[in-house]
Tab-separated table of C-alpha atoms in Angstrom:
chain	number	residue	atom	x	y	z
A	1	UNK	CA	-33.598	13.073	12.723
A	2	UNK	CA	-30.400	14.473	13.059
A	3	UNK	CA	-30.058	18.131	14.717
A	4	UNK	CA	-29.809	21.169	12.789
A	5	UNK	CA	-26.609	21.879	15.007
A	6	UNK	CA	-24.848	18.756	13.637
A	7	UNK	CA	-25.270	19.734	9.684
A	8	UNK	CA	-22.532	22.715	10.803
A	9	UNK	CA	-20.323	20.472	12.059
A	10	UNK	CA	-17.068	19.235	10.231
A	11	UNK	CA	-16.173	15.954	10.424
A	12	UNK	CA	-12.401	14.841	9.099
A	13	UNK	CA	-12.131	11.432	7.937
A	14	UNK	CA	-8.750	10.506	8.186
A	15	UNK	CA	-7.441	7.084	5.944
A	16	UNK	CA	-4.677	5.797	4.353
A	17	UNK	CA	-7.278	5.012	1.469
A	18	UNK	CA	-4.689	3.225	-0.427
A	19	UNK	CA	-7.004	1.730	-2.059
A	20	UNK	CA	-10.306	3.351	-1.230
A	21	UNK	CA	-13.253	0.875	-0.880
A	22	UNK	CA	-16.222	0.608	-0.994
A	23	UNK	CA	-16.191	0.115	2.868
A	24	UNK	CA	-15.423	3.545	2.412
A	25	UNK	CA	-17.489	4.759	0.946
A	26	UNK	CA	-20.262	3.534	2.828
A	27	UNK	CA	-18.841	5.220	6.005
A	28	UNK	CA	-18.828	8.247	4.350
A	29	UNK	CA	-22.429	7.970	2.969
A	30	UNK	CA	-23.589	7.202	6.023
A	31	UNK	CA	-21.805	10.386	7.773
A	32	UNK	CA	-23.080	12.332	5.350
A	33	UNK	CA	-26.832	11.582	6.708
A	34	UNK	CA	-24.910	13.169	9.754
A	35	UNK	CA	-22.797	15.702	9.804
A	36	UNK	CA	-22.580	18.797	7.252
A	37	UNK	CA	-19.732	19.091	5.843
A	38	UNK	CA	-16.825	16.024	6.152
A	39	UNK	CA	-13.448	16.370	5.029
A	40	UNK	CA	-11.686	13.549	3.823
A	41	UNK	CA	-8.103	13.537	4.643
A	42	UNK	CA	-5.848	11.165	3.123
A	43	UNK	CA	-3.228	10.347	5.716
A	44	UNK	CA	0.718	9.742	5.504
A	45	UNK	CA	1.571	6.247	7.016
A	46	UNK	CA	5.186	5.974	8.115
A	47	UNK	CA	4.744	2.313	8.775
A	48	UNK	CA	3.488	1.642	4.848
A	49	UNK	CA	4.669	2.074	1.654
A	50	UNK	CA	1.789	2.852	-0.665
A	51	UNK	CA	0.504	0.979	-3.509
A	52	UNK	CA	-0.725	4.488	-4.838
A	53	UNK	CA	0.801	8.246	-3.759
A	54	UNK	CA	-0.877	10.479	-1.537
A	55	UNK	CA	-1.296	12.206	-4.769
A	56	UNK	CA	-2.778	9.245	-6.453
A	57	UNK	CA	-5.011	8.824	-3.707
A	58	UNK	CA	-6.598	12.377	-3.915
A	59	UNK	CA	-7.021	11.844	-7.553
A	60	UNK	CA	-8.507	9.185	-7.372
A	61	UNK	CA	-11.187	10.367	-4.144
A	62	UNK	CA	-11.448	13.675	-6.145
A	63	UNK	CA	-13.127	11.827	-9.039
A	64	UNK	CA	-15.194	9.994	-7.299
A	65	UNK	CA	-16.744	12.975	-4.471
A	66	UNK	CA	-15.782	15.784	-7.067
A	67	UNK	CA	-19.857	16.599	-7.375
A	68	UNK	CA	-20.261	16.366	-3.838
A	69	UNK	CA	-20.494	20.339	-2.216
A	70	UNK	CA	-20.133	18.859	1.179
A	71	UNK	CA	-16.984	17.166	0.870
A	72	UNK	CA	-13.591	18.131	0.734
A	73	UNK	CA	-10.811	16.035	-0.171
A	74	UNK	CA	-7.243	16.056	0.918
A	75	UNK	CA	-3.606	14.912	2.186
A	76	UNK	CA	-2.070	15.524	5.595
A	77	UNK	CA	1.229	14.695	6.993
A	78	UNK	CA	0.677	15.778	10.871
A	79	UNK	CA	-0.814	13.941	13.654
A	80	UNK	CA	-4.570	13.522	12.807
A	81	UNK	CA	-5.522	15.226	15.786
A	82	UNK	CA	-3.599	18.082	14.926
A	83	UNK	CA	-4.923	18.382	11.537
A	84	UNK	CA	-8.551	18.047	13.235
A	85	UNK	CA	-7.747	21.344	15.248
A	86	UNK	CA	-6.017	22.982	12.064
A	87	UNK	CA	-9.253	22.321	9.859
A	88	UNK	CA	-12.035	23.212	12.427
A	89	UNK	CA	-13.215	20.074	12.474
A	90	UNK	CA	-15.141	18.952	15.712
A	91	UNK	CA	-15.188	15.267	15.136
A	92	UNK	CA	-13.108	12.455	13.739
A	93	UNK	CA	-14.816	9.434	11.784
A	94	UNK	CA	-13.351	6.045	11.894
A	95	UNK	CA	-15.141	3.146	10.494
A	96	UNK	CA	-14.513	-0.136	12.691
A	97	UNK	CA	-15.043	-3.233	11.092
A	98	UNK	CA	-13.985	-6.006	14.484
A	99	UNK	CA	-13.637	-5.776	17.685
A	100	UNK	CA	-9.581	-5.817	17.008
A	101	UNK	CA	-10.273	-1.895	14.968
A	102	UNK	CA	-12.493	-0.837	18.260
A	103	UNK	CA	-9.475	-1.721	20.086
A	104	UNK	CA	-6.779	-0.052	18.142
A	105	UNK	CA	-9.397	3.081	17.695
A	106	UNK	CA	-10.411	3.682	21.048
A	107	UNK	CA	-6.601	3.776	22.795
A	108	UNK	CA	-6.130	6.516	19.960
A	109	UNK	CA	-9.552	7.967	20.460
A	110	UNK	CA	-8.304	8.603	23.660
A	111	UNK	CA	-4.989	10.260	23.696
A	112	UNK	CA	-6.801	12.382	20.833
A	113	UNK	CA	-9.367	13.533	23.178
A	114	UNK	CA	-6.274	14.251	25.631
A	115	UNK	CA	-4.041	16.111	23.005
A	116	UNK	CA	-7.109	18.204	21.967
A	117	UNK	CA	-9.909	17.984	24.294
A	118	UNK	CA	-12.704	19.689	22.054
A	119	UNK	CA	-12.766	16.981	19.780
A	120	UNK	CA	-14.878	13.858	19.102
A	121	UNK	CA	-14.268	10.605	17.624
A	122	UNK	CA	-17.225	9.125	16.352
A	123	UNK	CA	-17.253	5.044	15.495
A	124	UNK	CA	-19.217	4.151	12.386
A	125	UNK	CA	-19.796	0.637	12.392
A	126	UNK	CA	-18.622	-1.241	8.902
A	127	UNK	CA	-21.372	-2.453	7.010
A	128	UNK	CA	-22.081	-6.482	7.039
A	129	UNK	CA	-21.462	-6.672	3.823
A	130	UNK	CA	-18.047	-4.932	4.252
A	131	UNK	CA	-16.713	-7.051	7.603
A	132	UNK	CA	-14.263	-8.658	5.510
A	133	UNK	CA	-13.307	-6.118	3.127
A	134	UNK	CA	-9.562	-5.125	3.892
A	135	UNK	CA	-7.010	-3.048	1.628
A	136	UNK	CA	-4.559	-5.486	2.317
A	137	UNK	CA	-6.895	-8.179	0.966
A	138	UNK	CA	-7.901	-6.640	-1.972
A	139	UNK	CA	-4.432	-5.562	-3.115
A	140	UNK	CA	-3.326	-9.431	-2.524
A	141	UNK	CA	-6.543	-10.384	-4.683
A	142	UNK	CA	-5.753	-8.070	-7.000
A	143	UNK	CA	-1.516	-9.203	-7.517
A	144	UNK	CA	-3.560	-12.853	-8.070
A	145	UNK	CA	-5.464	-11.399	-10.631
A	146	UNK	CA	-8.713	-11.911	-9.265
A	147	UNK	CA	-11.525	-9.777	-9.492
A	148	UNK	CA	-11.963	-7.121	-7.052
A	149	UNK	CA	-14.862	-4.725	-8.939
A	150	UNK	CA	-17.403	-5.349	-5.769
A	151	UNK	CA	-15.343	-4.206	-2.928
A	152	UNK	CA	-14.107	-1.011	-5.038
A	153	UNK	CA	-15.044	1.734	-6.707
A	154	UNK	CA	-14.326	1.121	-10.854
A	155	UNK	CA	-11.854	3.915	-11.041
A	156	UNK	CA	-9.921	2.086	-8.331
A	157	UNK	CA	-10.257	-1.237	-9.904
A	158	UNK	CA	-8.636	0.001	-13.142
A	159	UNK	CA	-5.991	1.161	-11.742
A	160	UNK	CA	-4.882	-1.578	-8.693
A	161	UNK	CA	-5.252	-3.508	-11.878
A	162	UNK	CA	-2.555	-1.666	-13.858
A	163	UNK	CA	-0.689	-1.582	-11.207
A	164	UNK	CA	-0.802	-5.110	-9.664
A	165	UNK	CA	-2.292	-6.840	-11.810
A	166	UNK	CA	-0.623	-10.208	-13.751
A	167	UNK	CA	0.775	-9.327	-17.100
């Protein structure tokens, strides 16, 4: 049962999202049995070019956790660890699906702890069912016209679909 201290802490859940899946969605579920209040923070990539805008992005998170009085949805264009401190937040979520995303996290778990030494990263393993579930993947499906409704919410379907979908 988690402690009573732990439903005041804010967790930041930092993501390109772009698209959001159902992956997720499950980490955040599963945080929310957690921690109290998680802000979602749709991050600026300078290595990517989105499929969607950071506003798209929000929109499209927004409609989705709109009802939800413990989450928060936005866009940041700082270091994530920065944004942590800037927010409150005591702890960073990142989902790890291989051993290859523990590997990548971790080196940047730890020159966050260094850079801000109060906070936390805490690894949320993916879900079996999500192991394979990439944005890359489902954005290649999704240019091939195949279906993608199981790995993604439907308002995210729809509109990869418009977007990269065959004419």
């Amino acid at each position: 049962m988690p402690s009573k201290q732990s439903h005041q802490t804010v967790a930041v859940f930092p993501a390109s999202f772009d698209p959001l899946t159902n992956g997720h969605l499950d980490v955040v579920e599963r945080a929310l049995s957690i921690f109290g209040h998680i802000v979602i923070a749709v991050a600026y990539n300078v290595a990517k070019e989105g499929t969607f805008t950071r506003d798209e992005r929000v929109e499209m998170l927004e409609e989705i956790f709109g009802n939800e009085p413990r989450i928060e949805v936005t866009a940041f264009n700082t270091l994530t660890v920065d944004f942590a401190r800037e927010i409150g937040a005591q702890v960073i979520i990142r989902g790890v699906r291989a051993m290859s995303d523990f590997e990548y996290e971790f080196e940047m778990a730890l020159m966050n702890k260094h850079l801000y030494p109060d906070i936390e990263t805490v690894f949320l393993m993916s879900s079996q069912k999500y192991l394979y579930v990439s944005s890359s993947r489902l954005k290649e499906l999704a240019r091939f016209g195949r279906s993608i409704d199981e790995f993604v919410p439907p308002v995210v379907a729809k509109r990869l679909a418009e977007r990269l979908g065959r004419s």
